[in-house]
Amino acid sequence: MTDTTRVSLGPLSAFTALPAPVTIGARGYFLVEQDGTYRLLSTLCPHQGGTIYDAGSCFECPIHNWKFDRQTGRCINAPSRALASYPVDIENGLVIAHAPVNVPVDHVRHTSSARTGMTVRLLSHACLEISCDGFTVVTDPWLDGL
């Protein structure tokens, strides 16, 4: 069980549209509501730590295209997986989150370039094409024995 701490997110009236992005310290979450129960859903993908964004019809991870239900956090691609979820209480009109104290994995930033002139393209799953100054390397960790 993850240790949590109580964090006031402000008045419920400030959250006019849900899901709503919330930042606590350096961590991102979405405040969601389902049947009158509020929760925080982590923006940290449980697959490989990518940063989840709100794609409108679902939450999505840009690294491997995992999709998550916007109310429950349940993974649409792999139903046995879900975004980490933390309880939220409404006390005297204030939103009180039970946020995790320690999160074991950091975000993996999704970028297309590590430095000027260098490009990194995700071809499929874990296969990368890295190009710099006219030189290109394709990597695939699943290749073996070649």
mmCIF file of N, CA, C and O in Angstrom, residues 21-85:
data_model
loop_
_atom_site.group_PDB
_atom_site.id
_atom_site.type_symbol
_atom_site.label_atom_id
_atom_site.label_comp_id
_atom_site.label_asym_id
_atom_site.label_seq_id
_atom_site.Cartn_x
_atom_site.Cartn_y
_atom_site.Cartn_z
ATOM 1 N N PRO A 21 -7.153 18.441 -14.968
ATOM 2 C CA PRO A 21 -5.751 18.209 -14.628
ATOM 3 C C PRO A 21 -5.410 18.850 -13.284
ATOM 4 O O PRO A 21 -5.881 19.942 -12.974
ATOM 5 N N VAL A 22 -4.630 18.139 -12.478
ATOM 6 C CA VAL A 22 -4.222 18.601 -11.153
ATOM 7 C C VAL A 22 -2.738 18.295 -10.997
ATOM 8 O O VAL A 22 -2.291 17.216 -11.386
ATOM 9 N N THR A 23 -1.991 19.233 -10.430
ATOM 10 C CA THR A 23 -0.583 18.998 -10.143
ATOM 11 C C THR A 23 -0.373 19.097 -8.644
ATOM 12 O O THR A 23 -0.810 20.060 -8.010
ATOM 13 N N ILE A 24 0.275 18.090 -8.086
ATOM 14 C CA ILE A 24 0.635 18.090 -6.665
ATOM 15 C C ILE A 24 2.133 17.865 -6.614
ATOM 16 O O ILE A 24 2.612 16.796 -6.985
ATOM 17 N N GLY A 25 2.858 18.901 -6.196
ATOM 18 C CA GLY A 25 4.314 18.834 -6.258
ATOM 19 C C GLY A 25 4.720 18.750 -7.717
ATOM 20 O O GLY A 25 4.313 19.562 -8.540
ATOM 21 N N ALA A 26 5.510 17.732 -8.071
ATOM 22 C CA ALA A 26 5.946 17.543 -9.455
ATOM 23 C C ALA A 26 5.120 16.491 -10.178
ATOM 24 O O ALA A 26 5.425 16.145 -11.309
ATOM 25 N N ARG A 27 4.077 15.982 -9.551
ATOM 26 C CA ARG A 27 3.281 14.890 -10.131
ATOM 27 C C ARG A 27 1.971 15.392 -10.713
ATOM 28 O O ARG A 27 1.325 16.280 -10.162
ATOM 29 N N GLY A 28 1.573 14.788 -11.830
ATOM 30 C CA GLY A 28 0.331 15.152 -12.480
ATOM 31 C C GLY A 28 -0.749 14.109 -12.252
ATOM 32 O O GLY A 28 -0.460 12.909 -12.158
ATOM 33 N N TYR A 29 -1.977 14.585 -12.176
ATOM 34 C CA TYR A 29 -3.145 13.720 -11.968
ATOM 35 C C TYR A 29 -4.316 14.292 -12.749
ATOM 36 O O TYR A 29 -4.286 15.429 -13.208
ATOM 37 N N PHE A 30 -5.367 13.488 -12.855
ATOM 38 C CA PHE A 30 -6.652 13.964 -13.335
ATOM 39 C C PHE A 30 -7.650 13.763 -12.209
ATOM 40 O O PHE A 30 -7.742 12.671 -11.639
ATOM 41 N N LEU A 31 -8.396 14.809 -11.869
ATOM 42 C CA LEU A 31 -9.502 14.686 -10.925
ATOM 43 C C LEU A 31 -10.696 14.212 -11.735
ATOM 44 O O LEU A 31 -11.073 14.838 -12.730
ATOM 45 N N VAL A 32 -11.275 13.071 -11.316
ATOM 46 C CA VAL A 32 -12.406 12.492 -12.026
ATOM 47 C C VAL A 32 -13.545 12.242 -11.047
ATOM 48 O O VAL A 32 -13.336 12.191 -9.830
ATOM 49 N N GLU A 33 -14.734 12.065 -11.601
ATOM 50 C CA GLU A 33 -15.918 11.788 -10.786
ATOM 51 C C GLU A 33 -16.737 10.719 -11.471
ATOM 52 O O GLU A 33 -16.905 10.717 -12.691
ATOM 53 N N GLN A 34 -17.213 9.766 -10.674
ATOM 54 C CA GLN A 34 -18.102 8.730 -11.187
ATOM 55 C C GLN A 34 -19.144 8.432 -10.121
ATOM 56 O O GLN A 34 -18.799 8.049 -8.998
ATOM 57 N N ASP A 35 -20.394 8.640 -10.450
ATOM 58 C CA ASP A 35 -21.515 8.377 -9.537
ATOM 59 C C ASP A 35 -21.346 9.082 -8.198
ATOM 60 O O ASP A 35 -21.580 8.505 -7.133
ATOM 61 N N GLY A 36 -20.880 10.332 -8.233
ATOM 62 C CA GLY A 36 -20.742 11.129 -7.015
ATOM 63 C C GLY A 36 -19.481 10.858 -6.215
ATOM 64 O O GLY A 36 -19.264 11.473 -5.172
ATOM 65 N N THR A 37 -18.629 9.953 -6.670
ATOM 66 C CA THR A 37 -17.369 9.648 -5.995
ATOM 67 C C THR A 37 -16.222 10.250 -6.792
ATOM 68 O O THR A 37 -16.116 10.030 -7.999
ATOM 69 N N TYR A 38 -15.376 11.017 -6.102
ATOM 70 C CA TYR A 38 -14.241 11.661 -6.744
ATOM 71 C C TYR A 38 -12.963 10.871 -6.471
ATOM 72 O O TYR A 38 -12.804 10.277 -5.406
ATOM 73 N N ARG A 39 -12.049 10.891 -7.471
ATOM 74 C CA ARG A 39 -10.758 10.201 -7.341
ATOM 75 C C ARG A 39 -9.708 10.980 -8.117
ATOM 76 O O ARG A 39 -10.041 11.730 -9.033
ATOM 77 N N LEU A 40 -8.460 10.757 -7.763
ATOM 78 C CA LEU A 40 -7.341 11.229 -8.573
ATOM 79 C C LEU A 40 -6.829 10.053 -9.373
ATOM 80 O O LEU A 40 -6.620 8.972 -8.820
ATOM 81 N N LEU A 41 -6.612 10.247 -10.664
ATOM 82 C CA LEU A 41 -5.977 9.240 -11.502
ATOM 83 C C LEU A 41 -4.603 9.764 -11.879
ATOM 84 O O LEU A 41 -4.460 10.908 -12.320
ATOM 85 N N SER A 42 -3.594 8.932 -11.720
ATOM 86 C CA SER A 42 -2.230 9.313 -12.050
ATOM 87 C C SER A 42 -2.079 9.529 -13.545
ATOM 88 O O SER A 42 -2.738 8.867 -14.350
ATOM 89 N N THR A 43 -1.188 10.444 -13.930
ATOM 90 C CA THR A 43 -0.858 10.624 -15.343
ATOM 91 C C THR A 43 0.385 9.813 -15.706
ATOM 92 O O THR A 43 0.990 10.016 -16.749
ATOM 93 N N LEU A 44 0.751 8.866 -14.860
ATOM 94 C CA LEU A 44 1.909 8.008 -15.084
ATOM 95 C C LEU A 44 1.436 6.659 -15.628
ATOM 96 O O LEU A 44 0.723 5.927 -14.951
ATOM 97 N N CYS A 45 1.793 6.345 -16.869
ATOM 98 C CA CYS A 45 1.350 5.095 -17.495
ATOM 99 C C CYS A 45 1.929 3.898 -16.738
ATOM 100 O O CYS A 45 3.132 3.853 -16.476
ATOM 101 N N PRO A 46 1.093 2.915 -16.386
ATOM 102 C CA PRO A 46 1.583 1.753 -15.644
ATOM 103 C C PRO A 46 2.445 0.823 -16.499
ATOM 104 O O PRO A 46 3.101 -0.068 -15.980
ATOM 105 N N HIS A 47 2.468 1.052 -17.808
ATOM 106 C CA HIS A 47 3.247 0.182 -18.698
ATOM 107 C C HIS A 47 4.736 0.517 -18.631
ATOM 108 O O HIS A 47 5.530 -0.308 -18.213
ATOM 109 N N GLN A 48 5.106 1.748 -19.025
ATOM 110 C CA GLN A 48 6.515 2.127 -19.001
ATOM 111 C C GLN A 48 6.726 3.555 -18.546
ATOM 112 O O GLN A 48 7.732 4.181 -18.872
ATOM 113 N N GLY A 49 5.784 4.094 -17.796
ATOM 114 C CA GLY A 49 5.990 5.398 -17.175
ATOM 115 C C GLY A 49 5.811 6.602 -18.059
ATOM 116 O O GLY A 49 6.246 7.686 -17.701
ATOM 117 N N GLY A 50 5.189 6.447 -19.219
ATOM 118 C CA GLY A 50 4.942 7.600 -20.083
ATOM 119 C C GLY A 50 3.940 8.545 -19.447
ATOM 120 O O GLY A 50 3.201 8.187 -18.538
ATOM 121 N N THR A 51 3.914 9.780 -19.914
ATOM 122 C CA THR A 51 2.999 10.788 -19.382
ATOM 123 C C THR A 51 1.672 10.730 -20.130
ATOM 124 O O THR A 51 1.608 10.991 -21.329
ATOM 125 N N ILE A 52 0.618 10.386 -19.413
ATOM 126 C CA ILE A 52 -0.729 10.276 -19.969
ATOM 127 C C ILE A 52 -1.280 11.671 -20.252
ATOM 128 O O ILE A 52 -1.087 12.589 -19.475
ATOM 129 N N TYR A 53 -1.990 11.807 -21.379
ATOM 130 C CA TYR A 53 -2.671 13.067 -21.681
ATOM 131 C C TYR A 53 -4.140 12.778 -21.980
ATOM 132 O O TYR A 53 -4.516 11.636 -22.251
ATOM 133 N N ASP A 54 -4.950 13.817 -21.915
ATOM 134 C CA ASP A 54 -6.381 13.681 -22.183
ATOM 135 C C ASP A 54 -6.602 13.829 -23.681
ATOM 136 O O ASP A 54 -6.429 14.910 -24.239
ATOM 137 N N ALA A 55 -6.974 12.736 -24.340
ATOM 138 C CA ALA A 55 -7.192 12.730 -25.783
ATOM 139 C C ALA A 55 -8.642 13.058 -26.140
ATOM 140 O O ALA A 55 -9.035 12.962 -27.296
ATOM 141 N N GLY A 56 -9.452 13.432 -25.159
ATOM 142 C CA GLY A 56 -10.846 13.786 -25.414
ATOM 143 C C GLY A 56 -11.797 12.650 -25.132
ATOM 144 O O GLY A 56 -12.597 12.728 -24.213
ATOM 145 N N SER A 57 -11.695 11.569 -25.886
ATOM 146 C CA SER A 57 -12.578 10.426 -25.661
ATOM 147 C C SER A 57 -11.985 9.432 -24.664
ATOM 148 O O SER A 57 -12.692 8.554 -24.167
ATOM 149 N N CYS A 58 -10.685 9.561 -24.393
ATOM 150 C CA CYS A 58 -10.000 8.688 -23.443
ATOM 151 C C CYS A 58 -8.713 9.366 -23.004
ATOM 152 O O CYS A 58 -8.327 10.397 -23.553
ATOM 153 N N PHE A 59 -8.039 8.810 -21.999
ATOM 154 C CA PHE A 59 -6.678 9.218 -21.666
ATOM 155 C C PHE A 59 -5.764 8.342 -22.505
ATOM 156 O O PHE A 59 -6.092 7.187 -22.790
ATOM 157 N N GLU A 60 -4.610 8.881 -22.896
ATOM 158 C CA GLU A 60 -3.739 8.115 -23.790
ATOM 159 C C GLU A 60 -2.275 8.324 -23.439
ATOM 160 O O GLU A 60 -1.869 9.407 -23.011
ATOM 161 N N CYS A 61 -1.471 7.279 -23.624
ATOM 162 C CA CYS A 61 -0.025 7.350 -23.468
ATOM 163 C C CYS A 61 0.590 7.399 -24.858
ATOM 164 O O CYS A 61 0.346 6.501 -25.672
ATOM 165 N N PRO A 62 1.405 8.419 -25.157
ATOM 166 C CA PRO A 62 1.965 8.540 -26.502
ATOM 167 C C PRO A 62 3.083 7.548 -26.801
ATOM 168 O O PRO A 62 3.443 7.367 -27.959
ATOM 169 N N ILE A 63 3.613 6.872 -25.804
ATOM 170 C CA ILE A 63 4.751 5.981 -26.052
ATOM 171 C C ILE A 63 4.324 4.717 -26.788
ATOM 172 O O ILE A 63 4.904 4.351 -27.804
ATOM 173 N N HIS A 64 3.300 4.019 -26.279
ATOM 174 C CA HIS A 64 2.848 2.782 -26.926
ATOM 175 C C HIS A 64 1.347 2.784 -27.207
ATOM 176 O O HIS A 64 0.751 1.738 -27.430
ATOM 177 N N ASN A 65 0.730 3.969 -27.140
ATOM 178 C CA ASN A 65 -0.678 4.132 -27.506
ATOM 179 C C ASN A 65 -1.645 3.400 -26.575
ATOM 180 O O ASN A 65 -2.716 2.997 -27.004
ATOM 181 N N TRP A 66 -1.256 3.213 -25.310
ATOM 182 C CA TRP A 66 -2.216 2.646 -24.359
ATOM 183 C C TRP A 66 -3.298 3.681 -24.114
ATOM 184 O O TRP A 66 -3.024 4.870 -23.980
ATOM 185 N N LYS A 67 -4.554 3.215 -24.048
ATOM 186 C CA LYS A 67 -5.707 4.094 -23.836
ATOM 187 C C LYS A 67 -6.397 3.707 -22.528
ATOM 188 O O LYS A 67 -6.463 2.529 -22.188
ATOM 189 N N PHE A 68 -6.932 4.728 -21.830
ATOM 190 C CA PHE A 68 -7.539 4.520 -20.526
ATOM 191 C C PHE A 68 -8.893 5.213 -20.459
ATOM 192 O O PHE A 68 -9.058 6.309 -20.987
ATOM 193 N N ASP A 69 -9.848 4.571 -19.779
ATOM 194 C CA ASP A 69 -11.173 5.141 -19.560
ATOM 195 C C ASP A 69 -11.026 6.433 -18.748
ATOM 196 O O ASP A 69 -10.297 6.479 -17.765
ATOM 197 N N ARG A 70 -11.746 7.485 -19.149
ATOM 198 C CA ARG A 70 -11.620 8.796 -18.506
ATOM 199 C C ARG A 70 -12.290 8.877 -17.132
ATOM 200 O O ARG A 70 -12.059 9.834 -16.405
ATOM 201 N N GLN A 71 -13.117 7.923 -16.755
ATOM 202 C CA GLN A 71 -13.737 7.954 -15.430
ATOM 203 C C GLN A 71 -13.085 6.974 -14.471
ATOM 204 O O GLN A 71 -12.893 7.290 -13.306
ATOM 205 N N THR A 72 -12.747 5.797 -14.966
ATOM 206 C CA THR A 72 -12.244 4.744 -14.069
ATOM 207 C C THR A 72 -10.733 4.579 -14.106
ATOM 208 O O THR A 72 -10.151 4.026 -13.176
ATOM 209 N N GLY A 73 -10.089 5.000 -15.206
ATOM 210 C CA GLY A 73 -8.656 4.785 -15.366
ATOM 211 C C GLY A 73 -8.309 3.389 -15.860
ATOM 212 O O GLY A 73 -7.147 3.064 -16.064
ATOM 213 N N ARG A 74 -9.323 2.537 -16.085
ATOM 214 C CA ARG A 74 -9.091 1.172 -16.562
ATOM 215 C C ARG A 74 -8.526 1.226 -17.971
ATOM 216 O O ARG A 74 -8.977 2.006 -18.801
ATOM 217 N N CYS A 75 -7.506 0.411 -18.251
ATOM 218 C CA CYS A 75 -6.864 0.379 -19.567
ATOM 219 C C CYS A 75 -7.789 -0.293 -20.573
ATOM 220 O O CYS A 75 -8.301 -1.389 -20.327
ATOM 221 N N ILE A 76 -8.001 0.357 -21.694
ATOM 222 C CA ILE A 76 -8.859 -0.173 -22.739
ATOM 223 C C ILE A 76 -8.123 -1.260 -23.526
ATOM 224 O O ILE A 76 -8.716 -2.253 -23.914
ATOM 225 N N ASN A 77 -6.807 -1.098 -23.730
ATOM 226 C CA ASN A 77 -6.003 -2.068 -24.483
ATOM 227 C C ASN A 77 -5.713 -3.323 -23.675
ATOM 228 O O ASN A 77 -5.606 -4.403 -24.238
ATOM 229 N N ALA A 78 -5.488 -3.166 -22.383
ATOM 230 C CA ALA A 78 -5.138 -4.286 -21.493
ATOM 231 C C ALA A 78 -6.007 -4.158 -20.247
ATOM 232 O O ALA A 78 -5.605 -3.547 -19.255
ATOM 233 N N PRO A 79 -7.235 -4.690 -20.267
ATOM 234 C CA PRO A 79 -8.212 -4.464 -19.192
ATOM 235 C C PRO A 79 -7.764 -4.866 -17.788
ATOM 236 O O PRO A 79 -8.354 -4.430 -16.815
ATOM 237 N N SER A 80 -6.716 -5.662 -17.671
ATOM 238 C CA SER A 80 -6.236 -6.026 -16.330
ATOM 239 C C SER A 80 -5.369 -4.921 -15.729
ATOM 240 O O SER A 80 -4.980 -5.011 -14.567
ATOM 241 N N ARG A 81 -5.068 -3.875 -16.491
ATOM 242 C CA ARG A 81 -4.229 -2.773 -16.021
ATOM 243 C C ARG A 81 -5.071 -1.516 -15.859
ATOM 244 O O ARG A 81 -6.120 -1.368 -16.477
ATOM 245 N N ALA A 82 -4.581 -0.591 -15.035
ATOM 246 C CA ALA A 82 -5.290 0.661 -14.807
ATOM 247 C C ALA A 82 -4.316 1.717 -14.312
ATOM 248 O O ALA A 82 -3.236 1.404 -13.804
ATOM 249 N N LEU A 83 -4.715 2.979 -14.466
ATOM 250 C CA LEU A 83 -3.940 4.069 -13.884
ATOM 251 C C LEU A 83 -4.055 3.998 -12.366
ATOM 252 O O LEU A 83 -5.105 3.600 -11.841
ATOM 253 N N ALA A 84 -3.000 4.367 -11.666
ATOM 254 C CA ALA A 84 -3.063 4.421 -10.209
ATOM 255 C C ALA A 84 -4.155 5.411 -9.819
ATOM 256 O O ALA A 84 -4.331 6.455 -10.442
ATOM 257 N N SER A 85 -4.912 5.063 -8.789
ATOM 258 C CA SER A 85 -6.079 5.836 -8.383
ATOM 259 C C SER A 85 -5.992 6.127 -6.887
ATOM 260 O O SER A 85 -5.610 5.255 -6.101
#
